[in-house]
Structure formats: C-alpha cells, structure tokens
Coordinates of N, CA and C in Angstrom, one line a residue:
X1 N 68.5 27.7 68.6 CA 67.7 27.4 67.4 C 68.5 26.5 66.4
X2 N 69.7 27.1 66.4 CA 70.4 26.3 65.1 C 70.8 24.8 66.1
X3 N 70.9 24.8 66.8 CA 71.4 23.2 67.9 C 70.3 22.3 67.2
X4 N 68.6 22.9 67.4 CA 67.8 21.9 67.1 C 67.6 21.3 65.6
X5 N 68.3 22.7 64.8 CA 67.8 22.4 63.6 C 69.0 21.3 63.0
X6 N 70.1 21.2 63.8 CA 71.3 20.3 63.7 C 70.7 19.1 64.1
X7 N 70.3 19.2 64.9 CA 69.8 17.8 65.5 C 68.7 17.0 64.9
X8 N 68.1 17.7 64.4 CA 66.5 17.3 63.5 C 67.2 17.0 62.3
X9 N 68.2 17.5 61.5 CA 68.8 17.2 60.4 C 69.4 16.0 60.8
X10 N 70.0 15.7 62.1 CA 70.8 14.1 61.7 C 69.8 13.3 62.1
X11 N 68.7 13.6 62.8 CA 68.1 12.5 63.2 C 67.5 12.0 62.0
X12 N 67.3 12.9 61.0 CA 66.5 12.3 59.4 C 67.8 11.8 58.5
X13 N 69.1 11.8 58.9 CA 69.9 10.8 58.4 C 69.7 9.6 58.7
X14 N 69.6 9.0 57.3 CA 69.8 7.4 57.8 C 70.9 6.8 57.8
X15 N 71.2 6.0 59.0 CA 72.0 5.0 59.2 C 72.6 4.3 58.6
X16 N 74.0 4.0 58.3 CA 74.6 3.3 57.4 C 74.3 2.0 56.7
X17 N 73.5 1.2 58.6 CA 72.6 0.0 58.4 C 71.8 0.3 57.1
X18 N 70.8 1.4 57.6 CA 69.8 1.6 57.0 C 70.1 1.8 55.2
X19 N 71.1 2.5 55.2 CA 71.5 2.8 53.7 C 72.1 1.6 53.3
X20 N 72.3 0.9 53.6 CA 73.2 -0.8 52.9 C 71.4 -1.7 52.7
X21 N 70.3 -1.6 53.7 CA 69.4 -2.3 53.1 C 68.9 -1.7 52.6
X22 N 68.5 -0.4 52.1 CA 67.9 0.2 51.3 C 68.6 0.2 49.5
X23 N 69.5 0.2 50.0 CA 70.6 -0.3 48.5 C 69.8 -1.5 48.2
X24 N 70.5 -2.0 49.3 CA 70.3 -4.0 48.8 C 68.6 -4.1 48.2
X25 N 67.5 -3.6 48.9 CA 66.3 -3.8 48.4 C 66.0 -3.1 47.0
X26 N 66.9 -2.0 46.9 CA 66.6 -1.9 45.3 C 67.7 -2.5 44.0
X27 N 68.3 -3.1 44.9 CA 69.6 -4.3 43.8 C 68.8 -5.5 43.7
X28 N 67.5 -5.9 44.7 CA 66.9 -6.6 44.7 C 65.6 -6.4 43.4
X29 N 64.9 -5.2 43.8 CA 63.5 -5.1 43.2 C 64.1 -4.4 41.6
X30 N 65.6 -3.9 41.4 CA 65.6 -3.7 39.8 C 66.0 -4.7 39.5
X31 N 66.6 -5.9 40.0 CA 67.2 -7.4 39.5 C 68.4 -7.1 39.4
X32 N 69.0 -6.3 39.4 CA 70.6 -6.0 39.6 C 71.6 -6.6 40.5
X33 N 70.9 -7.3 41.5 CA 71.5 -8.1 42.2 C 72.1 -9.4 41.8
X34 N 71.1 -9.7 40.8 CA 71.3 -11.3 40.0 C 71.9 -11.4 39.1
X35 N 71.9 -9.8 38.6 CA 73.1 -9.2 37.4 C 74.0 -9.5 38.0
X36 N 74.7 -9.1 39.1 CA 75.8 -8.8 40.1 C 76.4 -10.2 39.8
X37 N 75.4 -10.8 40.9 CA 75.7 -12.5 40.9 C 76.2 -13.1 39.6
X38 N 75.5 -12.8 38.8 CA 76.1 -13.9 38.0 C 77.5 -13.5 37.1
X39 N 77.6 -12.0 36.9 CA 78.5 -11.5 36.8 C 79.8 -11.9 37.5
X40 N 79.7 -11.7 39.0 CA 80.6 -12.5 40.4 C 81.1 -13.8 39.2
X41 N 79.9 -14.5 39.1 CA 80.0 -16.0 39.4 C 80.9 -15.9 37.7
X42 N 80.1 -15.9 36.8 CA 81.0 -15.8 35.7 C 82.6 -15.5 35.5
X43 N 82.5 -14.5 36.3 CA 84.6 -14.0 36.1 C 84.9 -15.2 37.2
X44 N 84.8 -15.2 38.4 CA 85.6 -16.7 39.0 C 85.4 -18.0 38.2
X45 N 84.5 -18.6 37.3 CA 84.5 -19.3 36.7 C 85.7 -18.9 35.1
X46 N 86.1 -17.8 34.7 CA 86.5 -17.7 34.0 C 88.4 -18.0 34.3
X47 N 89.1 -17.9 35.5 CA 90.0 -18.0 35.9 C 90.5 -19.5 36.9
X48 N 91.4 -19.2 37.9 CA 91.7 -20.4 38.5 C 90.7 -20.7 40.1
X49 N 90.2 -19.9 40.8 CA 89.2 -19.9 41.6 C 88.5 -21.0 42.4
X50 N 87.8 -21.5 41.4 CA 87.0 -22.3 41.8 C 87.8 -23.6 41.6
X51 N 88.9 -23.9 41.1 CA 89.6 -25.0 41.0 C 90.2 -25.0 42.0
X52 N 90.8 -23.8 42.3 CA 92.0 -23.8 43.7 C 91.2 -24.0 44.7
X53 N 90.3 -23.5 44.7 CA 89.1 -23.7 46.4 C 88.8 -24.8 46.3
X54 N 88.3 -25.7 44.9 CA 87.7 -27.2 45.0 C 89.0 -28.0 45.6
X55 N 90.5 -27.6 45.0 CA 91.8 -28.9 45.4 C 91.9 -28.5 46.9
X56 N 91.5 -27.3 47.5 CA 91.6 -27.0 48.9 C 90.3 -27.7 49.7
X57 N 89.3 -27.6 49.1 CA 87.9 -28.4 49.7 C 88.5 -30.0 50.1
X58 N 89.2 -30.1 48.8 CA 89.4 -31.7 48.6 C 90.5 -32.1 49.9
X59 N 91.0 -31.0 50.0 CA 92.6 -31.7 50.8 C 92.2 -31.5 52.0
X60 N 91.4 -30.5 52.6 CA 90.7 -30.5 53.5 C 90.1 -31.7 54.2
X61 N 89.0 -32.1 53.4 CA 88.1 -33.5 53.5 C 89.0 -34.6 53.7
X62 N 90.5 -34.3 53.2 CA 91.4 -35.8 53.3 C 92.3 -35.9 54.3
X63 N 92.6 -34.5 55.0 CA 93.5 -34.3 56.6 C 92.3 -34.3 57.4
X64 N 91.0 -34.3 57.5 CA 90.5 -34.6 58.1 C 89.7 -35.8 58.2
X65 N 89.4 -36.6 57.4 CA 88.8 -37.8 57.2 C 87.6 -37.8 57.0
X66 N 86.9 -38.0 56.1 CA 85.3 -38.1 55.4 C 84.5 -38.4 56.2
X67 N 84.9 -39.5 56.8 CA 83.7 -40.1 58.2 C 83.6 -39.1 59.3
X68 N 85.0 -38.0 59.6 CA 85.2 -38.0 60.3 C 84.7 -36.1 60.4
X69 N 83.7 -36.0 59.5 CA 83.5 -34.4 59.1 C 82.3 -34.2 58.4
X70 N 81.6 -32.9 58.6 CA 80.3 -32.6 58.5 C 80.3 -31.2 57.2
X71 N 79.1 -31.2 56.8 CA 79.6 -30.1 55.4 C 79.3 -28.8 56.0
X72 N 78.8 -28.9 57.7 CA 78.9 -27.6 58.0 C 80.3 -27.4 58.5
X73 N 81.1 -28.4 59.0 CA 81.9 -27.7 59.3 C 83.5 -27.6 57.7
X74 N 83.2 -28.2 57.2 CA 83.3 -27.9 55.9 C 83.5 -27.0 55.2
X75 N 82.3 -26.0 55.5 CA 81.9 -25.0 54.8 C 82.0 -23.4 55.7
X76 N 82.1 -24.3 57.0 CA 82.9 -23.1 58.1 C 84.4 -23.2 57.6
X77 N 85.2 -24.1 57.2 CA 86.6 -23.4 56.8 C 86.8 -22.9 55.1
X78 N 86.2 -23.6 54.5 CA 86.1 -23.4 52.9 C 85.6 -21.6 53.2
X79 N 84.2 -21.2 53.3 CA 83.5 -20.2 53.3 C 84.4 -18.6 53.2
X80 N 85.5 -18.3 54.4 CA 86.2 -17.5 54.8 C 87.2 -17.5 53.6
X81 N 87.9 -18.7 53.4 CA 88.8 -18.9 52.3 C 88.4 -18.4 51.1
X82 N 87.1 -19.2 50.8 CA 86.4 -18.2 49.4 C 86.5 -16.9 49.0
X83 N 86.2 -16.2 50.4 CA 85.7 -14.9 50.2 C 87.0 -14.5 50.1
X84 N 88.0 -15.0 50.9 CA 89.4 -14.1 51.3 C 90.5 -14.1 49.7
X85 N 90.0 -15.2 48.7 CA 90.8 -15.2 48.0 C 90.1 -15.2 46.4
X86 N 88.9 -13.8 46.5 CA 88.5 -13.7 45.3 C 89.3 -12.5 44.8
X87 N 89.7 -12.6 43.7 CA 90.6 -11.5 43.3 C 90.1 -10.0 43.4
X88 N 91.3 -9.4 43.6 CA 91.4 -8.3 44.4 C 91.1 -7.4 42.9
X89 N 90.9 -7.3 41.9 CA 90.5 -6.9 40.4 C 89.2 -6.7 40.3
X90 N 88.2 -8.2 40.8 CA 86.9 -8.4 40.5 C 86.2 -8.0 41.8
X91 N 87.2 -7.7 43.0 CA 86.3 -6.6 44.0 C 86.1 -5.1 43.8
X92 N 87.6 -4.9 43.2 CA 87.4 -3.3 42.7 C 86.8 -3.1 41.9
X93 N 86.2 -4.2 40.7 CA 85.1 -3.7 39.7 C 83.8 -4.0 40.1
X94 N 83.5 -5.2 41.0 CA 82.4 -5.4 41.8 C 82.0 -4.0 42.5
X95 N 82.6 -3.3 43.4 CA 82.5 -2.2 43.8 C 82.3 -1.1 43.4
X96 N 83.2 -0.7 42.3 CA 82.6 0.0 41.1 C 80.9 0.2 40.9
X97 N 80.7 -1.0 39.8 CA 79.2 -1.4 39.8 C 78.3 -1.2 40.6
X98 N 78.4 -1.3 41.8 CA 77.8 -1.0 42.8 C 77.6 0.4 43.2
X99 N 78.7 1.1 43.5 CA 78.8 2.5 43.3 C 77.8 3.6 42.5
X100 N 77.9 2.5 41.3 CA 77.8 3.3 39.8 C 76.0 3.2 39.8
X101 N 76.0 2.3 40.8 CA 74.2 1.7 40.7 C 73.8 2.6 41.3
X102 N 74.0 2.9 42.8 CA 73.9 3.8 43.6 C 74.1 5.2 43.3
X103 N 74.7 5.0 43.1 CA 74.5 6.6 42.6 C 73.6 7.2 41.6
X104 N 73.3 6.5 40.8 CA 72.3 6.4 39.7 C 70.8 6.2 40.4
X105 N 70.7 5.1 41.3 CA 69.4 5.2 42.2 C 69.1 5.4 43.2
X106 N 70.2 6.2 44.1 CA 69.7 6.3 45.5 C 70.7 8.1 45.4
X107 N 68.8 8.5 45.8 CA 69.3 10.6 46.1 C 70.2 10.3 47.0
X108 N 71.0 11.5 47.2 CA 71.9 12.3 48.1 C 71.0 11.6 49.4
X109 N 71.8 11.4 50.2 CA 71.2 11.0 52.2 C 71.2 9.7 51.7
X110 N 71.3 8.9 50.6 CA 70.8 7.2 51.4 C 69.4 6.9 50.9
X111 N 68.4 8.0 50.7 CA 67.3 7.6 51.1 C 66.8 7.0 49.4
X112 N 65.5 6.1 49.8 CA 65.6 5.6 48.4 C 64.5 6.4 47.7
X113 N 64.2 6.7 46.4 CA 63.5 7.7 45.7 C 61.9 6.9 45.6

C-alpha cells in the first residue's frame, strides 16, 4: 500500500522542466519578467560591460575581416562571452529576486496557484 501511495505522490511531482516553465509563465503573465530585464539591462549599463563586450565585438570583427564574417557567426562568439562575464554580484542578486518571486508565487511542489 504505502509503495503505491509513494509512487502516486511522485508521479504528481512536477518536473524541474515543468517548474522552470511554470515559473517562467508567471514572470511572464505578472510582467516581472520585463522587471527582471530591464533591471539585468540597467546594472550592466551602469558599469564597464557593455563597453568591454562592444571593444571585444570590435576586435573580433577586425582578426577576422568584415567581408570576411556574418553576425551569426558574430554572435555565436560574442553570445557565450556575454553571458560568461556578467558580474558574478548581479547574478547573486538576479537570483535572489527570482527566488524571492517564487516563493511568494509558486505553493510548495512547483505547482502554480
């Protein structure tokens, strides 16, 4: 008896998948997402960031040659770089926020209310 009642309880767990889009669609539908964003966008605008990534875009474009390169592939080396060198401050408080959202909107299991 208790095996099945184990089993019926995790089968009504949701999946981690499932709890990252269930998050995401209510960061979406309360606009807290765009909060996020512009939040993101504001602190890397407020430091060196976007300047160091633009002299790196640039030096890029110039060991490789302008004629000689596409902004997809551009944006395949720039992309990884971005993400790898947003300060490690504005992820811990990005995450925070996020946390702090979550927890505030999503009951115990994941599941959304």
């Amino acid at each position: 008896f208790w095996l099945k009642t184990v089993a019926v309880a995790h089968a009504a767990m949701p999946t981690d998948d499932e709890i990252r889009h269930m998050l995401n669609d209510k960061l979406k539908e309360t606009g807290e997402r765009e909060r996020l964003k512009k939040f993101v966008a504001d602190r890397l605008s407020q430091g060196t960031w976007r300047d160091d990534l633009k002299a790196q875009t640039i030096e890029y474009i110039k060991k490789r040659g302008l004629d000689q390169i596409t902004v997809q592939e551009i944006m395949q080396h720039i992309q990884p770089l971005g993400k790898q060198t947003v300060p490690e401050d504005l992820k811990t408080e990005l995450l925070e926020k996020i946390r702090s959202f979550a927890d505030e909107h999503m009951p115990e299991g994941g599941a959304a209310p």
